[in-house]
Amino acid sequence: MVKFFRHIRLSLINQNKMGKYFKYAIGEIILVVIGILIALQINNWNENRKDRLLIQSYYKQLLDELDSDVSTIKFSISRLQNDIEAYNNLKKETSNPNLSIDSVLIYHQNAVFDLENTTFNTKTVSVMQSTGDIRLLPSHIRNALINLENEQKSHLDDFKGRLDLYLAIFKELDFLETFSDLDIWKNNKALSNRLNIQERQLEELPVLIKALKIKNISNKRNKLELNNILNYTEELIRFIKKEMD
C-alpha cells in the first residue's frame, strides 16, 4: 500500500503536476489522520467496554456485601431493642416483692458481659480504593459510598469509646457512689433478703447498677447510629440497582 501511494506521488512529480501532487499529499495526510482517529476510537471503545464490565462486576460484589450488611444491621437493631426493653422491664419489676431472683441474676450476667457490636463488609470498597477503580463509578454512587464509610467509621469509633467506659467499671469494684437506683434495691426487703445482700455486697451494688445504666445508654445510642447506617446502606443499594438496570 505504501509503495502504491509512493508510485502515484512520483508519477505526479514526473508529469510536472505539482498542484495535483500537493492536493494528493494533503488528501493522503487527511486519510492517515482519519485512520489514526478511527483506531483511537476503537481503542477507546474497547477500554470503555472493559470499564463497564469491571463496574458491573464491582456492583454485584457491592450488592452482595450491602445486602449482607442490611441483614446484620437489622438483626443487631432487633437485639438492641430487646435488651433495652428487658432493662426497662427489670427496672419496673424491682419494686415487685415476688420478682423471680433467677431472672434478675440471668439478666445481670448477660448485661455485664454482652455489649452488642456490629461489623461491616468493606472488602470491595477497599479493593476499589487501592486500585483506583473507584474513579470509574458515577459521582453520586462514589459520594454515597464515602458517606456510608464515614458513618460506619464514626459508629465504630464511638462504640469503642462506650465499650472502654463500660469495661473500665469492672476495675473499680470498690468504687462507691450514691445512685438513686440503689434505694430501689434497699427498699425491696423481700428481694434483698432473697439475694442475701450483705453490707459488702450493697457497697458493690452501685458498680453493677452503673454498668447496667451505661449499657442501656450505649444500646440506645448504638440503635440510633445503626438505623442511620441502615438508611445510608439501603439508599446506596437503590442507587446501584438503578445503574445496573
PDB file of C-alpha atoms in Angstrom:
ATOM      1  CA  MET A   1       0.000   0.000   0.000  1.00  0.00           C
ATOM      2  CA  VAL A   2       2.849   2.394   0.872  1.00  0.00           C
ATOM      3  CA  LYS A   3       4.621   1.569  -2.400  1.00  0.00           C
ATOM      4  CA  PHE A   4       1.385   2.210  -4.294  1.00  0.00           C
ATOM      5  CA  PHE A   5       0.952   5.713  -2.843  1.00  0.00           C
ATOM      6  CA  ARG A   6       4.636   6.449  -3.385  1.00  0.00           C
ATOM      7  CA  HIS A   7       4.319   5.425  -7.042  1.00  0.00           C
ATOM      8  CA  ILE A   8       1.403   7.855  -7.539  1.00  0.00           C
ATOM      9  CA  ARG A   9       3.348  10.727  -5.951  1.00  0.00           C
ATOM     10  CA  LEU A  10       6.421  10.093  -8.126  1.00  0.00           C
ATOM     11  CA  SER A  11       4.234   9.861 -11.216  1.00  0.00           C
ATOM     12  CA  LEU A  12       2.653  13.255 -10.493  1.00  0.00           C
ATOM     13  CA  ILE A  13       6.071  14.831  -9.906  1.00  0.00           C
ATOM     14  CA  ASN A  14       7.468  13.394 -13.138  1.00  0.00           C
ATOM     15  CA  GLN A  15       4.454  14.728 -15.036  1.00  0.00           C
ATOM     16  CA  ASN A  16       5.114  18.164 -13.508  1.00  0.00           C
ATOM     17  CA  LYS A  17       1.676  18.179 -11.944  1.00  0.00           C
ATOM     18  CA  MET A  18       2.700  19.806  -8.665  1.00  0.00           C
ATOM     19  CA  GLY A  19      -0.762  21.175  -7.930  1.00  0.00           C
ATOM     20  CA  LYS A  20      -2.295  17.745  -8.070  1.00  0.00           C
ATOM     21  CA  TYR A  21       0.668  16.396  -6.127  1.00  0.00           C
ATOM     22  CA  PHE A  22       0.071  18.763  -3.194  1.00  0.00           C
ATOM     23  CA  LYS A  23      -3.648  18.066  -3.251  1.00  0.00           C
ATOM     24  CA  TYR A  24      -2.964  14.377  -3.226  1.00  0.00           C
ATOM     25  CA  ALA A  25      -0.407  14.740  -0.411  1.00  0.00           C
ATOM     26  CA  ILE A  26      -2.900  16.688   1.692  1.00  0.00           C
ATOM     27  CA  GLY A  27      -5.563  14.093   0.982  1.00  0.00           C
ATOM     28  CA  GLU A  28      -3.160  11.352   1.986  1.00  0.00           C
ATOM     29  CA  ILE A  29      -2.397  13.128   5.287  1.00  0.00           C
ATOM     30  CA  ILE A  30      -6.108  13.528   5.968  1.00  0.00           C
ATOM     31  CA  LEU A  31      -6.653   9.818   5.341  1.00  0.00           C
ATOM     32  CA  VAL A  32      -3.815   8.950   7.732  1.00  0.00           C
ATOM     33  CA  VAL A  33      -5.274  11.242  10.407  1.00  0.00           C
ATOM     34  CA  ILE A  34      -8.733   9.741   9.930  1.00  0.00           C
ATOM     35  CA  GLY A  35      -7.220   6.263  10.226  1.00  0.00           C
ATOM     36  CA  ILE A  36      -5.479   7.218  13.466  1.00  0.00           C
ATOM     37  CA  LEU A  37      -8.684   8.731  14.862  1.00  0.00           C
ATOM     38  CA  ILE A  38     -10.644   5.610  13.969  1.00  0.00           C
ATOM     39  CA  ALA A  39      -8.011   3.432  15.633  1.00  0.00           C
ATOM     40  CA  LEU A  40      -8.120   5.617  18.756  1.00  0.00           C
ATOM     41  CA  GLN A  41     -11.908   5.495  18.778  1.00  0.00           C
ATOM     42  CA  ILE A  42     -11.879   1.708  18.543  1.00  0.00           C
ATOM     43  CA  ASN A  43      -9.315   1.548  21.332  1.00  0.00           C
ATOM     44  CA  ASN A  44     -11.410   3.894  23.489  1.00  0.00           C
ATOM     45  CA  TRP A  45     -14.491   1.804  22.782  1.00  0.00           C
ATOM     46  CA  ASN A  46     -12.667  -1.337  23.883  1.00  0.00           C
ATOM     47  CA  GLU A  47     -11.396   0.372  27.049  1.00  0.00           C
ATOM     48  CA  ASN A  48     -14.858   1.715  27.853  1.00  0.00           C
ATOM     49  CA  ARG A  49     -16.313  -1.741  27.341  1.00  0.00           C
ATOM     50  CA  LYS A  50     -13.747  -3.210  29.741  1.00  0.00           C
ATOM     51  CA  ASP A  51     -14.551  -0.482  32.285  1.00  0.00           C
ATOM     52  CA  ARG A  52     -18.285  -1.149  32.005  1.00  0.00           C
ATOM     53  CA  LEU A  53     -17.766  -4.862  32.586  1.00  0.00           C
ATOM     54  CA  LEU A  54     -15.496  -4.110  35.543  1.00  0.00           C
ATOM     55  CA  ILE A  55     -18.038  -1.704  37.038  1.00  0.00           C
ATOM     56  CA  GLN A  56     -20.809  -4.293  36.679  1.00  0.00           C
ATOM     57  CA  SER A  57     -18.627  -6.815  38.484  1.00  0.00           C
ATOM     58  CA  TYR A  58     -17.993  -4.327  41.299  1.00  0.00           C
ATOM     59  CA  TYR A  59     -21.715  -3.548  41.512  1.00  0.00           C
ATOM     60  CA  LYS A  60     -22.550  -7.224  42.010  1.00  0.00           C
ATOM     61  CA  GLN A  61     -19.913  -7.581  44.719  1.00  0.00           C
ATOM     62  CA  LEU A  62     -21.093  -4.413  46.445  1.00  0.00           C
ATOM     63  CA  LEU A  63     -24.718  -5.560  46.398  1.00  0.00           C
ATOM     64  CA  ASP A  64     -23.780  -8.911  47.938  1.00  0.00           C
ATOM     65  CA  GLU A  65     -21.903  -7.160  50.746  1.00  0.00           C
ATOM     66  CA  LEU A  66     -24.529  -4.466  51.288  1.00  0.00           C
ATOM     67  CA  ASP A  67     -27.378  -6.993  51.393  1.00  0.00           C
ATOM     68  CA  SER A  68     -25.425  -8.951  53.989  1.00  0.00           C
ATOM     69  CA  ASP A  69     -24.863  -5.743  55.982  1.00  0.00           C
ATOM     70  CA  VAL A  70     -28.585  -4.949  55.917  1.00  0.00           C
ATOM     71  CA  SER A  71     -29.395  -8.347  57.422  1.00  0.00           C
ATOM     72  CA  THR A  72     -26.684  -7.974  60.063  1.00  0.00           C
ATOM     73  CA  ILE A  73     -27.746  -4.438  60.988  1.00  0.00           C
ATOM     74  CA  LYS A  74     -31.424  -5.365  61.279  1.00  0.00           C
ATOM     75  CA  PHE A  75     -30.528  -8.323  63.498  1.00  0.00           C
ATOM     76  CA  SER A  76     -28.351  -6.083  65.696  1.00  0.00           C
ATOM     77  CA  ILE A  77     -31.090  -3.454  65.984  1.00  0.00           C
ATOM     78  CA  SER A  78     -33.565  -6.155  66.989  1.00  0.00           C
ATOM     79  CA  ARG A  79     -31.221  -7.445  69.693  1.00  0.00           C
ATOM     80  CA  LEU A  80     -30.586  -3.942  70.981  1.00  0.00           C
ATOM     81  CA  GLN A  81     -34.307  -3.219  71.166  1.00  0.00           C
ATOM     82  CA  ASN A  82     -34.934  -6.449  73.058  1.00  0.00           C
ATOM     83  CA  ASP A  83     -32.176  -5.609  75.533  1.00  0.00           C
ATOM     84  CA  ILE A  84     -33.496  -2.076  76.024  1.00  0.00           C
ATOM     85  CA  GLU A  85     -36.966  -3.437  76.738  1.00  0.00           C
ATOM     86  CA  ALA A  86     -35.538  -6.059  79.111  1.00  0.00           C
ATOM     87  CA  TYR A  87     -33.685  -3.354  81.051  1.00  0.00           C
ATOM     88  CA  ASN A  88     -36.812  -1.195  81.295  1.00  0.00           C
ATOM     89  CA  ASN A  89     -38.883  -4.168  82.440  1.00  0.00           C
ATOM     90  CA  LEU A  90     -36.291  -5.092  85.045  1.00  0.00           C
ATOM     91  CA  LYS A  91     -36.334  -1.577  86.490  1.00  0.00           C
ATOM     92  CA  LYS A  92     -40.110  -1.720  86.760  1.00  0.00           C
ATOM     93  CA  GLU A  93     -40.080  -5.142  88.372  1.00  0.00           C
ATOM     94  CA  THR A  94     -37.508  -4.364  91.070  1.00  0.00           C
ATOM     95  CA  SER A  95     -40.337  -2.997  93.217  1.00  0.00           C
ATOM     96  CA  ASN A  96     -42.194  -6.305  92.961  1.00  0.00           C
ATOM     97  CA  PRO A  97     -41.581  -8.450  96.113  1.00  0.00           C
ATOM     98  CA  ASN A  98     -42.455 -11.578  94.119  1.00  0.00           C
ATOM     99  CA  LEU A  99     -39.796 -10.946  91.474  1.00  0.00           C
ATOM    100  CA  SER A 100     -38.002 -14.123  90.398  1.00  0.00           C
ATOM    101  CA  ILE A 101     -34.408 -13.886  91.557  1.00  0.00           C
ATOM    102  CA  ASP A 102     -33.302 -16.213  88.762  1.00  0.00           C
ATOM    103  CA  SER A 103     -34.482 -13.731  86.128  1.00  0.00           C
ATOM    104  CA  VAL A 104     -32.594 -10.920  87.886  1.00  0.00           C
ATOM    105  CA  LEU A 105     -29.336 -12.838  88.072  1.00  0.00           C
ATOM    106  CA  ILE A 106     -29.583 -14.062  84.485  1.00  0.00           C
ATOM    107  CA  TYR A 107     -30.206 -10.547  83.192  1.00  0.00           C
ATOM    108  CA  HIS A 108     -27.313  -9.143  85.226  1.00  0.00           C
ATOM    109  CA  GLN A 109     -24.939 -11.759  83.890  1.00  0.00           C
ATOM    110  CA  ASN A 110     -25.921 -11.079  80.293  1.00  0.00           C
ATOM    111  CA  ALA A 111     -25.880  -7.321  80.802  1.00  0.00           C
ATOM    112  CA  VAL A 112     -22.410  -7.237  82.267  1.00  0.00           C
ATOM    113  CA  PHE A 113     -20.708  -9.414  79.675  1.00  0.00           C
ATOM    114  CA  ASP A 114     -22.660  -8.745  76.479  1.00  0.00           C
ATOM    115  CA  LEU A 115     -22.399  -5.403  74.684  1.00  0.00           C
ATOM    116  CA  GLU A 116     -23.606  -5.599  71.091  1.00  0.00           C
ATOM    117  CA  ASN A 117     -21.083  -4.852  68.341  1.00  0.00           C
ATOM    118  CA  THR A 118     -21.654  -4.793  64.571  1.00  0.00           C
ATOM    119  CA  THR A 119     -19.129  -5.318  61.779  1.00  0.00           C
ATOM    120  CA  PHE A 120     -19.477  -4.206  58.157  1.00  0.00           C
ATOM    121  CA  ASN A 121     -18.300  -5.638  54.826  1.00  0.00           C
ATOM    122  CA  THR A 122     -15.740  -3.272  53.283  1.00  0.00           C
ATOM    123  CA  LYS A 123     -13.622  -5.630  51.152  1.00  0.00           C
ATOM    124  CA  THR A 124     -14.859  -4.442  47.741  1.00  0.00           C
ATOM    125  CA  VAL A 125     -14.612  -0.752  48.634  1.00  0.00           C
ATOM    126  CA  SER A 126     -11.071  -1.283  49.932  1.00  0.00           C
ATOM    127  CA  VAL A 127     -10.065  -3.005  46.680  1.00  0.00           C
ATOM    128  CA  MET A 128     -11.566  -0.206  44.582  1.00  0.00           C
ATOM    129  CA  GLN A 129      -9.756   2.424  46.627  1.00  0.00           C
ATOM    130  CA  SER A 130      -6.398   0.644  46.498  1.00  0.00           C
ATOM    131  CA  THR A 131      -6.602   0.050  42.718  1.00  0.00           C
ATOM    132  CA  GLY A 132      -8.052   3.468  41.931  1.00  0.00           C
ATOM    133  CA  ASP A 133     -11.035   1.835  40.222  1.00  0.00           C
ATOM    134  CA  ILE A 134     -13.406   3.794  42.447  1.00  0.00           C
ATOM    135  CA  ARG A 135     -12.938   6.664  39.967  1.00  0.00           C
ATOM    136  CA  LEU A 136     -14.923   4.622  37.429  1.00  0.00           C
ATOM    137  CA  LEU A 137     -18.109   4.928  39.480  1.00  0.00           C
ATOM    138  CA  PRO A 138     -20.644   7.719  38.910  1.00  0.00           C
ATOM    139  CA  SER A 139     -20.142  10.617  41.310  1.00  0.00           C
ATOM    140  CA  HIS A 140     -23.416  10.071  43.196  1.00  0.00           C
ATOM    141  CA  ILE A 141     -22.529   6.444  43.963  1.00  0.00           C
ATOM    142  CA  ARG A 142     -18.975   7.414  44.870  1.00  0.00           C
ATOM    143  CA  ASN A 143     -20.309  10.047  47.273  1.00  0.00           C
ATOM    144  CA  ALA A 144     -22.824   7.585  48.737  1.00  0.00           C
ATOM    145  CA  LEU A 145     -20.010   5.100  49.390  1.00  0.00           C
ATOM    146  CA  ILE A 146     -17.931   7.782  51.095  1.00  0.00           C
ATOM    147  CA  ASN A 147     -20.868   8.894  53.261  1.00  0.00           C
ATOM    148  CA  LEU A 148     -21.608   5.303  54.270  1.00  0.00           C
ATOM    149  CA  GLU A 149     -17.961   4.635  55.076  1.00  0.00           C
ATOM    150  CA  ASN A 150     -17.804   7.772  57.246  1.00  0.00           C
ATOM    151  CA  GLU A 151     -20.967   6.763  59.134  1.00  0.00           C
ATOM    152  CA  GLN A 152     -19.609   3.272  59.738  1.00  0.00           C
ATOM    153  CA  LYS A 153     -16.239   4.550  60.951  1.00  0.00           C
ATOM    154  CA  SER A 154     -17.860   7.123  63.231  1.00  0.00           C
ATOM    155  CA  HIS A 155     -20.114   4.458  64.746  1.00  0.00           C
ATOM    156  CA  LEU A 156     -17.242   2.026  65.363  1.00  0.00           C
ATOM    157  CA  ASP A 157     -15.113   4.764  66.965  1.00  0.00           C
ATOM    158  CA  ASP A 158     -17.983   5.866  69.211  1.00  0.00           C
ATOM    159  CA  PHE A 159     -18.775   2.268  70.106  1.00  0.00           C
ATOM    160  CA  LYS A 160     -15.169   1.652  71.153  1.00  0.00           C
ATOM    161  CA  GLY A 161     -15.313   4.670  73.458  1.00  0.00           C
ATOM    162  CA  ARG A 162     -18.519   3.444  75.079  1.00  0.00           C
ATOM    163  CA  LEU A 163     -17.154  -0.077  75.388  1.00  0.00           C
ATOM    164  CA  ASP A 164     -13.964   1.174  77.064  1.00  0.00           C
ATOM    165  CA  LEU A 165     -16.034   3.136  79.581  1.00  0.00           C
ATOM    166  CA  TYR A 166     -18.276   0.145  80.172  1.00  0.00           C
ATOM    167  CA  LEU A 167     -15.377  -2.251  80.795  1.00  0.00           C
ATOM    168  CA  ALA A 168     -13.485   0.222  82.973  1.00  0.00           C
ATOM    169  CA  ILE A 169     -16.215  -0.025  85.607  1.00  0.00           C
ATOM    170  CA  PHE A 170     -15.216  -3.563  86.494  1.00  0.00           C
ATOM    171  CA  LYS A 171     -11.762  -2.402  87.511  1.00  0.00           C
ATOM    172  CA  GLU A 172     -13.383  -0.407  90.318  1.00  0.00           C
ATOM    173  CA  LEU A 173     -15.206  -2.975  92.421  1.00  0.00           C
ATOM    174  CA  ASP A 174     -14.558  -0.807  95.493  1.00  0.00           C
ATOM    175  CA  PHE A 175     -15.954   2.241  93.735  1.00  0.00           C
ATOM    176  CA  LEU A 176     -18.612   3.900  95.932  1.00  0.00           C
ATOM    177  CA  GLU A 177     -21.058   6.482  94.743  1.00  0.00           C
ATOM    178  CA  THR A 178     -24.633   7.420  95.561  1.00  0.00           C
ATOM    179  CA  PHE A 179     -27.168   6.257  92.972  1.00  0.00           C
ATOM    180  CA  SER A 180     -30.886   6.810  93.221  1.00  0.00           C
ATOM    181  CA  ASP A 181     -31.401   3.297  91.826  1.00  0.00           C
ATOM    182  CA  LEU A 182     -29.714   1.809  94.891  1.00  0.00           C
ATOM    183  CA  ASP A 183     -32.675   2.845  97.037  1.00  0.00           C
ATOM    184  CA  ILE A 184     -34.933   0.663  94.914  1.00  0.00           C
ATOM    185  CA  TRP A 185     -32.892  -2.383  95.839  1.00  0.00           C
ATOM    186  CA  LYS A 186     -32.505  -1.445  99.512  1.00  0.00           C
ATOM    187  CA  ASN A 187     -36.217  -0.730  99.949  1.00  0.00           C
ATOM    188  CA  ASN A 188     -37.265  -4.016  98.398  1.00  0.00           C
ATOM    189  CA  LYS A 189     -36.895  -6.089 101.597  1.00  0.00           C
ATOM    190  CA  ALA A 190     -38.175  -9.327 100.128  1.00  0.00           C
ATOM    191  CA  LEU A 191     -35.802  -9.132  97.179  1.00  0.00           C
ATOM    192  CA  SER A 192     -32.941  -8.046  99.434  1.00  0.00           C
ATOM    193  CA  ASN A 193     -33.477 -10.999 101.751  1.00  0.00           C
ATOM    194  CA  ARG A 194     -33.697 -13.477  98.889  1.00  0.00           C
ATOM    195  CA  LEU A 195     -30.484 -12.106  97.437  1.00  0.00           C
ATOM    196  CA  ASN A 196     -28.917 -12.359 100.891  1.00  0.00           C
ATOM    197  CA  ILE A 197     -27.320  -8.993 100.343  1.00  0.00           C
ATOM    198  CA  GLN A 198     -24.683  -8.259 102.951  1.00  0.00           C
ATOM    199  CA  GLU A 199     -23.185  -4.876 103.690  1.00  0.00           C
ATOM    200  CA  ARG A 200     -20.196  -5.559 101.422  1.00  0.00           C
ATOM    201  CA  GLN A 201     -22.453  -6.592  98.564  1.00  0.00           C
ATOM    202  CA  LEU A 202     -24.519  -3.454  98.988  1.00  0.00           C
ATOM    203  CA  GLU A 203     -21.354  -1.396  98.658  1.00  0.00           C
ATOM    204  CA  GLU A 204     -20.510  -3.068  95.355  1.00  0.00           C
ATOM    205  CA  LEU A 205     -24.047  -2.963  94.017  1.00  0.00           C
ATOM    206  CA  PRO A 206     -23.687   0.600  92.615  1.00  0.00           C
ATOM    207  CA  VAL A 207     -20.954  -0.667  90.278  1.00  0.00           C
ATOM    208  CA  LEU A 208     -23.337  -3.176  88.771  1.00  0.00           C
ATOM    209  CA  ILE A 209     -26.133  -0.622  88.557  1.00  0.00           C
ATOM    210  CA  LYS A 210     -23.814   1.833  86.830  1.00  0.00           C
ATOM    211  CA  ALA A 211     -22.794  -0.880  84.352  1.00  0.00           C
ATOM    212  CA  LEU A 212     -26.431  -1.558  83.533  1.00  0.00           C
ATOM    213  CA  LYS A 213     -27.099   2.153  83.056  1.00  0.00           C
ATOM    214  CA  ILE A 214     -24.127   2.622  80.744  1.00  0.00           C
ATOM    215  CA  LYS A 215     -25.043  -0.475  78.770  1.00  0.00           C
ATOM    216  CA  ASN A 216     -28.597   0.776  78.335  1.00  0.00           C
ATOM    217  CA  ILE A 217     -27.382   4.215  77.210  1.00  0.00           C
ATOM    218  CA  SER A 218     -24.929   2.534  74.829  1.00  0.00           C
ATOM    219  CA  ASN A 219     -27.683   0.303  73.447  1.00  0.00           C
ATOM    220  CA  LYS A 220     -29.883   3.307  72.698  1.00  0.00           C
ATOM    221  CA  ARG A 221     -27.025   5.168  71.017  1.00  0.00           C
ATOM    222  CA  ASN A 222     -25.990   2.098  69.020  1.00  0.00           C
ATOM    223  CA  LYS A 223     -29.559   1.600  67.846  1.00  0.00           C
ATOM    224  CA  LEU A 224     -29.801   5.218  66.662  1.00  0.00           C
ATOM    225  CA  GLU A 225     -26.478   5.065  64.808  1.00  0.00           C
ATOM    226  CA  LEU A 226     -27.262   1.692  63.224  1.00  0.00           C
ATOM    227  CA  ASN A 227     -30.609   2.990  61.976  1.00  0.00           C
ATOM    228  CA  ASN A 228     -28.753   5.857  60.267  1.00  0.00           C
ATOM    229  CA  ILE A 229     -26.267   3.426  58.736  1.00  0.00           C
ATOM    230  CA  LEU A 230     -29.150   1.226  57.592  1.00  0.00           C
ATOM    231  CA  ASN A 231     -30.711   4.197  55.774  1.00  0.00           C
ATOM    232  CA  TYR A 232     -27.415   5.033  54.049  1.00  0.00           C
ATOM    233  CA  THR A 233     -26.928   1.372  53.082  1.00  0.00           C
ATOM    234  CA  GLU A 234     -30.398   0.948  51.613  1.00  0.00           C
ATOM    235  CA  GLU A 235     -30.051   4.225  49.704  1.00  0.00           C
ATOM    236  CA  LEU A 236     -26.774   3.028  48.168  1.00  0.00           C
ATOM    237  CA  ILE A 237     -28.400  -0.266  47.186  1.00  0.00           C
ATOM    238  CA  ARG A 238     -31.136   1.650  45.347  1.00  0.00           C
ATOM    239  CA  PHE A 239     -28.538   3.766  43.505  1.00  0.00           C
ATOM    240  CA  ILE A 240     -26.569   0.711  42.383  1.00  0.00           C
ATOM    241  CA  LYS A 241     -29.632  -1.230  41.225  1.00  0.00           C
ATOM    242  CA  LYS A 242     -30.769   1.766  39.192  1.00  0.00           C
ATOM    243  CA  GLU A 243     -27.360   1.957  37.476  1.00  0.00           C
ATOM    244  CA  MET A 244     -27.499  -1.760  36.672  1.00  0.00           C
ATOM    245  CA  ASP A 245     -30.950  -1.560  35.029  1.00  0.00           C
TER     246      ASP A 245
END
